């Protein structure tokens, strides 16, 4: 009788163990399905456009850069990159990087002209100056640059208006959401008078407007404009 009792316990345990494994596999499977579903829900125009629209409409437009201190109380960073020349051997870029200091309310940074060879070699800095943005415009603090060497005296966000409603009316050309990194982006083909005037394009020119940001860092984003040889990027965030 004792042997039968022991064998019965072993039999029950043998049945329970596989059931635990099956439940674990099902739990993992359902978790993956849910997570995958969340990723799919975020990889749609409505969700991406809502996130992007909420971010850009806080900044576009901001005519006075000092008003960014109200929108980013802890300070902010602005970056612009413009391809001013390109040939078969290299691309030449002008880069402006500014930091809004919350303590003294100054907006300072660097101005660089760089060269990126097309053969995969590292980028080289051709010229560099320290600069400051003031109520009167740019001031060159040191280095070889002069104010007239700056291709754009302002940023696109100082004149361009963007919001959810405007974005929803543009023709979307592409979108992307990364489940691994939480980053996402959306592309539009647009005809916009402000953009065309800013870059001295013809009134009917169509450009590609790209906006990208991170789900985890929704307080910053990047925007780029491309059309033919035009390649411009700017970002604003904490």
Coordinates of N, CA and C in Angstrom, one line a residue:
X1 N 0.8 -1.2 0.0 CA 0.0 0.0 0.0 C 0.9 1.3 0.0
X2 N 2.0 1.2 0.7 CA 2.8 2.3 0.8 C 3.4 2.6 -0.6
X3 N 3.8 1.6 -1.3 CA 4.4 1.8 -2.6 C 3.4 2.4 -3.6
X4 N 2.1 2.0 -3.5 CA 1.1 2.5 -4.3 C 0.9 4.0 -4.0
X5 N 0.9 4.4 -2.7 CA 0.7 5.8 -2.3 C 1.8 6.6 -2.9
X6 N 3.1 6.2 -2.8 CA 4.2 6.9 -3.3 C 4.1 7.1 -4.8
X7 N 3.8 6.0 -5.4 CA 3.7 6.1 -6.9 C 2.6 7.1 -7.3
X8 N 1.6 7.1 -6.6 CA 0.5 8.1 -6.9 C 1.0 9.5 -6.8
X9 N 1.8 9.8 -5.8 CA 2.3 11.2 -5.6 C 3.2 11.5 -6.7
X10 N 4.0 10.5 -7.1 CA 5.0 10.8 -8.2 C 4.2 11.0 -9.5
X11 N 3.1 10.3 -9.7 CA 2.3 10.4 -10.9 C 1.7 11.8 -11.0
X12 N 1.1 12.3 -9.8 CA 0.5 13.6 -9.8 C 1.5 14.7 -10.1
X13 N 2.7 14.5 -9.5 CA 3.8 15.5 -9.7 C 4.2 15.6 -11.2
X14 N 4.3 14.4 -11.8 CA 4.6 14.3 -13.2 C 3.6 15.0 -14.1
X15 N 2.4 15.0 -13.6 CA 1.3 15.7 -14.4 C 1.4 17.2 -14.2
X16 N 1.7 17.6 -12.9 CA 1.7 19.0 -12.6 C 2.8 19.8 -13.2
X17 N 4.0 19.1 -13.3 CA 5.2 19.8 -13.8 C 5.0 20.3 -15.3
X18 N 4.5 19.4 -16.2 CA 4.3 19.8 -17.6 C 3.3 20.9 -17.6
X19 N 2.2 20.8 -16.7 CA 1.2 21.9 -16.8 C 1.8 23.3 -16.4
X20 N 2.7 23.3 -15.4 CA 3.4 24.5 -15.1 C 4.2 25.1 -16.3
X21 N 4.9 24.2 -17.0 CA 5.6 24.6 -18.1 C 4.7 25.2 -19.2
X22 N 3.6 24.5 -19.4 CA 2.7 24.9 -20.5 C 2.1 26.3 -20.1
X23 N 1.8 26.5 -18.8 CA 1.3 27.8 -18.4 C 2.3 28.9 -18.6
X24 N 3.6 28.6 -18.3 CA 4.7 29.5 -18.4 C 4.8 29.9 -19.9
X25 N 4.8 28.9 -20.8 CA 4.9 29.2 -22.2 C 3.8 30.0 -22.7
X26 N 2.6 29.7 -22.2 CA 1.4 30.5 -22.6 C 1.5 32.0 -22.1
X27 N 2.0 32.1 -20.9 CA 2.2 33.5 -20.3 C 3.2 34.3 -21.1
X28 N 4.3 33.6 -21.5 CA 5.3 34.3 -22.3 C 4.7 34.7 -23.7
X29 N 4.0 33.7 -24.2 CA 3.4 34.0 -25.6 C 2.5 35.1 -25.6
X30 N 1.6 35.1 -24.5 CA 0.6 36.2 -24.5 C 1.3 37.6 -24.2
X31 N 2.3 37.6 -23.4 CA 3.1 38.8 -23.2 C 3.7 39.3 -24.5
X32 N 4.2 38.4 -25.3 CA 4.8 38.8 -26.5 C 3.8 39.4 -27.5
X33 N 2.6 38.7 -27.5 CA 1.5 39.2 -28.3 C 1.0 40.6 -27.9
X34 N 0.9 40.8 -26.6 CA 0.5 42.1 -26.1 C 1.5 43.2 -26.5
X35 N 2.8 42.9 -26.2 CA 3.9 43.8 -26.6 C 3.9 44.1 -28.0
X36 N 3.8 43.1 -28.8 CA 3.8 43.2 -30.3 C 2.6 44.1 -30.7
X37 N 1.5 43.8 -30.1 CA 0.3 44.6 -30.4 C 0.5 46.1 -30.1
X38 N 1.1 46.4 -28.9 CA 1.4 47.8 -28.6 C 2.3 48.4 -29.6
X39 N 3.3 47.7 -30.1 CA 4.2 48.2 -31.1 C 3.5 48.5 -32.4
X40 N 2.6 47.6 -32.7 CA 1.8 47.8 -34.0 C 0.9 49.0 -33.8
X41 N 0.3 49.2 -32.6 CA -0.6 50.3 -32.4 C 0.2 51.6 -32.5
X42 N 1.4 51.6 -32.1 CA 2.2 52.9 -32.2 C 2.8 53.1 -33.6
X43 N 2.9 52.0 -34.4 CA 3.4 52.2 -35.7 C 2.2 52.5 -36.7
X44 N 1.5 53.6 -36.3 CA 0.4 54.0 -37.2 C 0.5 55.6 -37.3
X45 N -0.1 56.1 -38.3 CA 0.0 57.6 -38.5 C -0.6 58.4 -37.4
X46 N -1.8 57.9 -36.9 CA -2.5 58.7 -35.9 C -1.7 58.8 -34.6
X47 N -1.1 57.7 -34.1 CA -0.3 57.7 -32.9 C 0.9 58.6 -33.0
X48 N 1.7 58.3 -34.1 CA 3.0 59.0 -34.3 C 2.7 60.5 -34.5
X49 N 1.7 60.8 -35.3 CA 1.4 62.2 -35.6 C 0.9 63.0 -34.3
X50 N 0.2 62.3 -33.4 CA -0.2 62.9 -32.2 C 1.0 63.2 -31.3
X51 N 2.0 62.3 -31.2 CA 3.2 62.5 -30.4 C 4.0 63.7 -31.0
X52 N 4.2 63.6 -32.3 CA 5.1 64.5 -33.0 C 4.4 65.9 -33.0
X53 N 3.1 65.9 -33.2 CA 2.4 67.2 -33.3 C 2.4 67.9 -31.9
X54 N 2.3 67.2 -30.8 CA 2.3 67.7 -29.5 C 3.6 68.4 -29.2
X55 N 4.7 67.8 -29.7 CA 6.0 68.3 -29.5 C 6.3 69.6 -30.3
X56 N 6.1 69.5 -31.6 CA 6.5 70.6 -32.5 C 5.7 71.8 -32.3
X57 N 4.4 71.7 -32.0 CA 3.6 72.9 -31.8 C 4.0 73.7 -30.6
X58 N 4.8 73.2 -29.7 CA 5.3 73.9 -28.6 C 6.4 74.9 -29.0
X59 N 7.1 74.5 -30.1 CA 8.3 75.3 -30.6 C 8.0 76.0 -31.9
X60 N 7.3 75.4 -32.8 CA 7.1 76.0 -34.1 C 5.8 76.8 -34.2
X61 N 5.8 78.1 -34.2 CA 7.0 78.9 -34.2 C 7.4 79.5 -32.9
X62 N 8.6 79.8 -32.7 CA 9.2 80.6 -31.6 C 10.1 81.7 -32.2
X63 N 9.5 82.8 -32.4 CA 10.2 83.9 -33.0 C 11.4 84.3 -32.2
X64 N 11.2 84.5 -30.9 CA 12.3 85.0 -30.0 C 12.9 83.8 -29.3
X65 N 14.2 83.5 -29.5 CA 14.8 82.3 -28.9 C 14.8 82.4 -27.4
X66 N 14.7 83.5 -26.8 CA 14.7 83.6 -25.4 C 13.4 83.1 -24.8
X67 N 12.4 83.0 -25.6 CA 11.1 82.5 -25.2 C 11.2 80.9 -24.9
X68 N 12.3 80.3 -25.5 CA 12.5 78.9 -25.2 C 12.8 78.6 -23.8
X69 N 13.2 79.6 -23.0 CA 13.5 79.4 -21.6 C 12.2 79.2 -20.8
X70 N 11.1 79.7 -21.4 CA 9.7 79.5 -20.8 C 9.3 78.1 -21.1
X71 N 9.6 77.6 -22.3 CA 9.2 76.3 -22.7 C 10.1 75.2 -22.1
X72 N 11.4 75.5 -21.9 CA 12.3 74.5 -21.4 C 13.0 75.2 -20.1
X73 N 12.4 75.2 -19.0 CA 12.9 75.9 -17.8 C 14.3 75.5 -17.3
X74 N 14.6 74.2 -17.6 CA 15.9 73.7 -17.2 C 17.0 74.0 -18.3
X75 N 16.7 74.7 -19.3 CA 17.7 75.0 -20.3 C 17.3 74.2 -21.6
X76 N 18.0 74.5 -22.6 CA 17.7 73.8 -23.9 C 19.0 73.8 -24.8
X77 N 18.9 72.9 -25.8 CA 19.9 72.8 -26.8 C 19.3 73.0 -28.2
X78 N 20.0 73.7 -29.1 CA 19.5 73.9 -30.4 C 20.7 73.4 -31.4
X79 N 20.3 72.7 -32.4 CA 21.3 72.3 -33.3 C 20.8 72.4 -34.7
X80 N 21.6 72.9 -35.6 CA 21.3 73.0 -37.0 C 22.4 72.5 -37.9
X81 N 22.1 71.8 -38.9 CA 23.1 71.2 -39.8 C 22.7 71.5 -41.3
X82 N 23.5 72.1 -42.0 CA 23.2 72.5 -43.4 C 24.3 72.1 -44.4
X83 N 23.9 71.3 -45.4 CA 24.9 70.9 -46.4 C 25.0 72.1 -47.4
X84 N 26.1 72.8 -47.3 CA 26.3 74.0 -48.2 C 27.0 73.7 -49.5
X85 N 27.6 72.5 -49.6 CA 28.3 72.1 -50.8 C 28.5 70.6 -50.8
X86 N 28.4 70.0 -52.0 CA 28.6 68.6 -52.2 C 29.2 68.3 -53.6
X87 N 30.2 67.5 -53.6 CA 30.8 67.1 -54.9 C 31.0 65.6 -54.8
X88 N 31.7 65.1 -55.8 CA 31.9 63.6 -55.9 C 32.8 63.0 -54.8
X89 N 33.5 63.9 -54.2 CA 34.5 63.4 -53.2 C 34.0 63.6 -51.7
X90 N 33.2 64.6 -51.5 CA 32.9 64.9 -50.1 C 31.6 65.8 -50.0
X91 N 31.1 65.9 -48.8 CA 30.0 66.8 -48.4 C 30.5 67.8 -47.4
X92 N 30.1 69.0 -47.6 CA 30.5 70.1 -46.7 C 29.3 70.7 -45.9
X93 N 29.5 70.7 -44.6 CA 28.4 71.1 -43.7 C 28.7 72.3 -42.8
X94 N 27.7 73.1 -42.6 CA 27.8 74.1 -41.6 C 26.9 73.7 -40.4
X95 N 27.5 73.7 -39.2 CA 26.9 73.2 -38.0 C 26.9 74.2 -36.9
X96 N 25.7 74.5 -36.4 CA 25.5 75.4 -35.3 C 25.0 74.6 -34.1
X97 N 25.6 74.7 -33.0 CA 25.2 74.1 -31.7 C 25.1 75.1 -30.6
X98 N 23.9 75.3 -30.1 CA 23.7 76.4 -29.0 C 23.2 75.7 -27.8
X99 N 23.5 76.3 -26.6 CA 23.0 75.8 -25.4 C 22.4 77.0 -24.6
X100 N 21.1 76.9 -24.3 CA 20.5 77.9 -23.5 C 20.7 77.6 -22.0
X101 N 21.5 78.5 -21.3 CA 21.8 78.3 -19.9 C 20.7 78.9 -19.0
X102 N 20.1 78.1 -18.2 CA 19.0 78.5 -17.4 C 19.5 79.5 -16.3
X103 N 20.7 79.5 -15.9 CA 21.2 80.3 -14.8 C 21.4 81.7 -15.2
X104 N 22.1 82.0 -16.3 CA 22.4 83.4 -16.7 C 21.6 83.8 -18.0
X105 N 20.7 82.8 -18.5 CA 19.8 83.1 -19.6 C 20.7 83.5 -20.9
X106 N 21.8 82.9 -21.0 CA 22.6 83.2 -22.3 C 22.4 82.0 -23.2
X107 N 22.6 82.3 -24.5 CA 22.5 81.3 -25.6 C 23.8 81.3 -26.3
X108 N 24.7 80.3 -26.0 CA 26.0 80.3 -26.6 C 26.3 78.9 -27.1
X109 N 27.4 78.9 -28.0 CA 27.7 77.6 -28.6 C 28.8 77.7 -29.6
X110 N 28.8 76.9 -30.6 CA 29.9 76.8 -31.6 C 29.3 76.9 -33.0
X111 N 30.1 77.4 -33.9 CA 29.8 77.4 -35.3 C 30.9 76.7 -36.0
X112 N 30.6 75.7 -36.8 CA 31.6 74.9 -37.5 C 31.3 74.7 -39.0
X113 N 32.4 74.6 -39.8 CA 32.3 74.1 -41.1 C 33.1 72.8 -41.2
X114 N 32.4 71.8 -41.6 CA 33.1 70.5 -41.6 C 33.1 69.8 -43.0
X115 N 33.9 68.8 -43.2 CA 34.0 68.1 -44.4 C 33.9 66.6 -44.1
X116 N 33.0 66.0 -44.8 CA 32.8 64.5 -44.7 C 33.1 63.8 -46.0
X117 N 34.2 63.1 -46.1 CA 34.6 62.5 -47.4 C 33.6 61.4 -47.7
X118 N 33.4 61.1 -49.0 CA 32.5 60.1 -49.4 C 33.0 58.7 -49.3
X119 N 34.3 58.6 -49.0 CA 34.9 57.2 -48.9 C 34.9 56.6 -47.5
X120 N 34.1 57.2 -46.6 CA 34.0 56.6 -45.3 C 35.0 57.1 -44.3
X121 N 35.9 58.0 -44.7 CA 36.8 58.6 -43.7 C 36.1 59.5 -42.7
X122 N 36.8 59.7 -41.6 CA 36.2 60.5 -40.5 C 36.0 62.0 -41.0
X123 N 35.0 62.6 -40.4 CA 34.7 64.0 -40.6 C 35.8 64.9 -40.1
X124 N 36.2 66.0 -40.8 CA 37.2 66.9 -40.3 C 36.6 68.3 -40.2
X125 N 37.0 69.0 -39.2 CA 36.6 70.4 -39.0 C 37.5 71.3 -39.7
X126 N 36.8 72.1 -40.6 CA 37.6 73.1 -41.4 C 37.8 74.4 -40.7
X127 N 36.7 74.9 -40.1 CA 36.8 76.1 -39.3 C 35.8 76.0 -38.1
X128 N 36.2 76.8 -37.1 CA 35.3 76.7 -35.9 C 35.4 78.0 -35.1
X129 N 34.3 78.5 -34.6 CA 34.3 79.7 -33.8 C 33.3 79.5 -32.7
X130 N 33.5 80.2 -31.6 CA 32.5 80.3 -30.5 C 31.6 81.4 -30.8
X131 N 30.3 81.2 -30.6 CA 29.3 82.2 -31.0 C 28.3 82.4 -29.8
X132 N 27.6 83.5 -29.9 CA 26.5 83.8 -29.0 C 25.3 84.3 -29.7
X133 N 24.1 83.9 -29.4 CA 22.9 84.5 -30.0 C 22.4 85.5 -29.1
X134 N 22.2 86.7 -29.5 CA 21.7 87.8 -28.7 C 20.4 88.3 -29.4
X135 N 19.8 89.3 -28.7 CA 18.6 90.0 -29.3 C 18.9 90.7 -30.6
X136 N 20.2 90.9 -30.9 CA 20.5 91.6 -32.1 C 21.0 90.6 -33.2
X137 N 21.0 89.3 -32.8 CA 21.5 88.3 -33.7 C 22.7 87.6 -33.2
X138 N 23.5 87.0 -34.2 CA 24.7 86.3 -33.8 C 25.8 87.3 -33.5
X139 N 26.7 86.8 -32.5 CA 27.9 87.5 -32.2 C 29.0 86.5 -32.3
X140 N 30.1 86.8 -33.1 CA 31.2 85.9 -33.1 C 32.1 86.2 -32.0
X141 N 32.4 85.2 -31.1 CA 33.2 85.5 -29.9 C 34.7 85.3 -30.1
X142 N 35.0 84.4 -31.0 CA 36.4 84.2 -31.4 C 36.5 83.3 -32.6
X143 N 37.7 83.1 -33.2 CA 37.8 82.2 -34.3 C 37.7 83.0 -35.7
X144 N 37.8 82.2 -36.7 CA 37.9 82.8 -38.1 C 36.6 83.3 -38.7
X145 N 35.5 82.9 -38.2 CA 34.2 83.2 -38.8 C 33.9 84.7 -38.7
X146 N 33.1 85.2 -39.6 CA 32.4 86.5 -39.5 C 30.9 86.2 -39.6
X147 N 30.1 87.1 -39.1 CA 28.7 87.0 -39.1 C 28.2 86.6 -40.5
X148 N 28.7 87.3 -41.5 CA 28.2 87.1 -42.9 C 28.6 85.7 -43.4
X149 N 29.4 84.9 -42.7 CA 29.7 83.6 -43.1 C 28.6 82.6 -42.7
X150 N 27.7 83.0 -41.9 CA 26.6 82.1 -41.4 C 25.5 82.1 -42.5
X151 N 25.2 80.9 -43.0 CA 24.3 80.8 -44.1 C 22.9 81.2 -43.7
X152 N 22.4 80.9 -42.5 CA 21.1 81.2 -42.1 C 21.2 82.0 -40.8
X153 N 20.8 83.3 -40.8 CA 20.8 84.1 -39.6 C 19.8 83.7 -38.6
X154 N 18.8 82.9 -39.0 CA 17.8 82.4 -38.1 C 17.6 80.9 -38.3
X155 N 16.7 80.4 -37.4 CA 16.4 79.0 -37.5 C 15.0 78.9 -38.1
X156 N 14.7 77.8 -38.7 CA 13.4 77.6 -39.4 C 12.3 77.7 -38.4
X157 N 12.5 77.2 -37.2 CA 11.4 77.2 -36.2 C 11.0 78.6 -35.8
X158 N 11.8 79.6 -36.1 CA 11.4 81.0 -35.7 C 10.3 81.5 -36.6
X159 N 10.1 80.9 -37.8 CA 9.0 81.4 -38.7 C 8.0 80.4 -39.1
X160 N 8.3 79.1 -39.0 CA 7.5 78.0 -39.5 C 6.4 77.6 -38.4
X161 N 5.2 77.5 -38.8 CA 4.1 77.1 -37.9 C 3.8 75.6 -38.2
X162 N 3.9 74.8 -37.2 CA 3.5 73.4 -37.3 C 2.6 73.0 -36.1
X163 N 1.6 72.2 -36.4 CA 0.8 71.6 -35.3 C 0.1 70.4 -35.8
X164 N -0.7 69.7 -35.0 CA -1.3 68.5 -35.3 C -2.2 68.6 -36.5
X165 N -3.0 69.7 -36.6 CA -3.9 69.9 -37.7 C -3.2 70.0 -39.0
X166 N -2.1 70.8 -39.0 CA -1.4 71.0 -40.3 C -0.8 69.7 -40.7
X167 N -0.2 69.0 -39.8 CA 0.5 67.7 -40.2 C -0.6 66.7 -40.7
X168 N -1.7 66.7 -40.2 CA -2.8 65.7 -40.6 C -3.2 66.0 -42.1
X169 N -3.0 67.2 -42.6 CA -3.4 67.6 -43.9 C -2.3 67.3 -44.9
X170 N -1.0 67.1 -44.5 CA 0.1 66.9 -45.4 C 0.0 65.4 -45.9
X171 N 0.6 65.2 -47.1 CA 0.7 63.9 -47.6 C 1.9 63.1 -47.0
X172 N 1.5 62.1 -46.3 CA 2.6 61.3 -45.7 C 3.2 60.4 -46.7
X173 N 4.6 60.3 -46.6 CA 5.3 59.5 -47.5 C 5.9 58.3 -46.9
X174 N 6.1 58.4 -45.5 CA 6.7 57.2 -44.8 C 6.6 57.5 -43.3
X175 N 6.7 56.4 -42.5 CA 6.6 56.4 -41.1 C 7.4 55.2 -40.5
X176 N 7.8 55.3 -39.3 CA 8.5 54.2 -38.7 C 8.5 54.3 -37.2
X177 N 8.3 53.1 -36.5 CA 8.4 53.0 -35.1 C 9.3 51.9 -34.7
X178 N 10.3 52.1 -33.8 CA 11.2 51.1 -33.4 C 10.8 50.5 -32.0
X179 N 10.3 49.3 -32.0 CA 9.9 48.7 -30.7 C 11.1 48.6 -29.8
X180 N 12.3 48.3 -30.3 CA 13.5 48.2 -29.5 C 14.0 49.4 -28.8
X181 N 13.9 50.6 -29.5 CA 14.5 51.8 -29.0 C 13.4 52.8 -28.5
X182 N 12.2 52.6 -29.0 CA 11.1 53.6 -28.7 C 11.1 54.8 -29.5
X183 N 12.0 54.9 -30.5 CA 12.1 56.0 -31.4 C 11.1 55.9 -32.6
X184 N 10.7 57.0 -33.1 CA 9.7 57.0 -34.2 C 9.9 58.2 -35.1
X185 N 9.4 58.1 -36.3 CA 9.6 59.2 -37.2 C 8.4 59.2 -38.2
X186 N 8.2 60.3 -38.9 CA 7.2 60.4 -40.0 C 7.7 61.4 -41.0
X187 N 7.4 61.1 -42.3 CA 7.9 61.9 -43.4 C 6.6 62.4 -44.2
X188 N 6.8 63.6 -44.7 CA 5.7 64.2 -45.5 C 6.3 64.8 -46.7
X189 N 5.5 64.9 -47.8 CA 5.8 65.6 -49.0 C 4.9 66.9 -48.9
X190 N 5.5 68.1 -48.8 CA 4.8 69.3 -48.6 C 5.2 70.4 -49.5
X191 N 4.2 71.3 -49.7 CA 4.4 72.6 -50.4 C 4.1 73.6 -49.3
X192 N 5.1 74.4 -48.9 CA 4.8 75.3 -47.8 C 5.6 76.6 -48.1
X193 N 4.8 77.7 -48.2 CA 5.4 79.0 -48.5 C 6.5 79.5 -47.6
X194 N 6.4 79.2 -46.3 CA 7.4 79.6 -45.3 C 8.7 78.9 -45.6
X195 N 8.6 77.6 -45.8 CA 9.8 76.8 -46.1 C 10.4 77.2 -47.4
X196 N 9.6 77.4 -48.4 CA 10.2 77.8 -49.7 C 10.9 79.1 -49.6
X197 N 10.3 80.1 -48.9 CA 11.0 81.4 -48.8 C 12.2 81.3 -47.9
X198 N 12.2 80.5 -46.9 CA 13.4 80.4 -46.0 C 14.6 79.9 -46.8
X199 N 14.4 78.9 -47.6 CA 15.5 78.3 -48.4 C 15.6 78.9 -49.8
X200 N 14.9 79.9 -50.1 CA 14.9 80.6 -51.4 C 14.6 79.6 -52.5
X201 N 13.5 78.8 -52.3 CA 13.1 77.9 -53.3 C 11.9 78.6 -54.1
X202 N 11.6 78.0 -55.3 CA 10.5 78.5 -56.0 C 9.2 78.3 -55.3
X203 N 8.2 79.1 -55.4 CA 6.9 79.0 -54.6 C 6.2 77.7 -54.7
X204 N 6.3 77.0 -55.8 CA 5.6 75.7 -55.9 C 6.5 74.5 -55.6
X205 N 7.6 74.7 -55.0 CA 8.6 73.6 -54.7 C 8.0 72.7 -53.7
X206 N 8.2 71.4 -53.9 CA 7.8 70.4 -52.9 C 9.0 69.9 -52.2
X207 N 8.9 69.8 -50.9 CA 10.1 69.3 -50.1 C 9.6 68.1 -49.3
X208 N 10.6 67.3 -48.8 CA 10.4 66.2 -47.9 C 10.6 66.8 -46.5
X209 N 9.6 66.7 -45.7 CA 9.6 67.1 -44.3 C 9.7 65.9 -43.4
X210 N 10.8 65.8 -42.7 CA 10.9 64.6 -41.8 C 11.0 65.1 -40.3
X211 N 10.2 64.4 -39.4 CA 10.3 64.7 -38.0 C 10.5 63.4 -37.3
X212 N 11.5 63.4 -36.4 CA 11.8 62.2 -35.6 C 12.0 62.5 -34.2
X213 N 11.6 61.6 -33.3 CA 11.8 61.8 -31.9 C 11.7 60.4 -31.2
X214 N 12.0 60.5 -29.9 CA 12.0 59.2 -29.1 C 10.8 59.2 -28.1
X215 N 10.2 58.0 -28.0 CA 9.1 57.8 -27.1 C 9.5 58.1 -25.6
X216 N 10.8 57.7 -25.3 CA 11.2 57.9 -23.9 C 11.7 59.3 -23.6
X217 N 12.0 60.1 -24.7 CA 12.5 61.4 -24.5 C 11.7 62.4 -25.4
X218 N 10.4 62.5 -25.0 CA 9.4 63.3 -25.8 C 9.6 64.8 -25.7
X219 N 10.6 65.2 -24.9 CA 10.9 66.6 -24.8 C 11.9 67.2 -25.8
X220 N 12.2 66.3 -26.8 CA 13.2 66.7 -27.8 C 12.9 66.1 -29.1
X221 N 13.2 66.7 -30.2 CA 12.9 66.1 -31.5 C 13.8 66.8 -32.6
X222 N 13.8 66.1 -33.7 CA 14.6 66.7 -34.9 C 13.7 66.8 -36.1
X223 N 14.0 67.8 -36.9 CA 13.3 68.0 -38.1 C 14.2 68.3 -39.3
X224 N 14.0 67.7 -40.4 CA 14.9 67.9 -41.5 C 14.0 68.3 -42.8
X225 N 14.7 69.0 -43.7 CA 14.1 69.4 -44.9 C 15.0 69.0 -46.1
X226 N 14.5 68.2 -47.0 CA 15.3 67.8 -48.2 C 14.5 68.1 -49.4
X227 N 15.2 68.6 -50.4 CA 14.7 68.8 -51.8 C 15.8 69.0 -52.8
X228 N 16.0 68.0 -53.6 CA 17.1 68.1 -54.6 C 18.4 68.1 -53.8
X229 N 19.2 69.2 -54.0 CA 20.5 69.3 -53.3 C 20.4 69.9 -51.9
X230 N 19.2 70.4 -51.6 CA 19.0 70.9 -50.2 C 18.9 69.8 -49.2
X231 N 19.7 70.0 -48.1 CA 19.7 69.1 -47.0 C 19.9 69.9 -45.7
X232 N 18.9 70.0 -44.9 CA 18.9 70.9 -43.7 C 18.3 70.1 -42.6
X233 N 18.9 70.3 -41.4 CA 18.3 69.6 -40.2 C 18.4 70.6 -39.0
X234 N 17.4 70.5 -38.1 CA 17.5 71.3 -36.9 C 16.8 70.5 -35.8
X235 N 17.3 70.7 -34.6 CA 16.6 70.0 -33.4 C 16.6 71.0 -32.3
X236 N 15.6 70.8 -31.4 CA 15.3 71.6 -30.3 C 14.9 70.7 -29.1
X237 N 15.5 70.9 -27.9 CA 15.1 70.0 -26.8 C 16.0 70.3 -25.6
X238 N 15.6 69.7 -24.5 CA 16.3 69.8 -23.2 C 17.7 69.1 -23.3

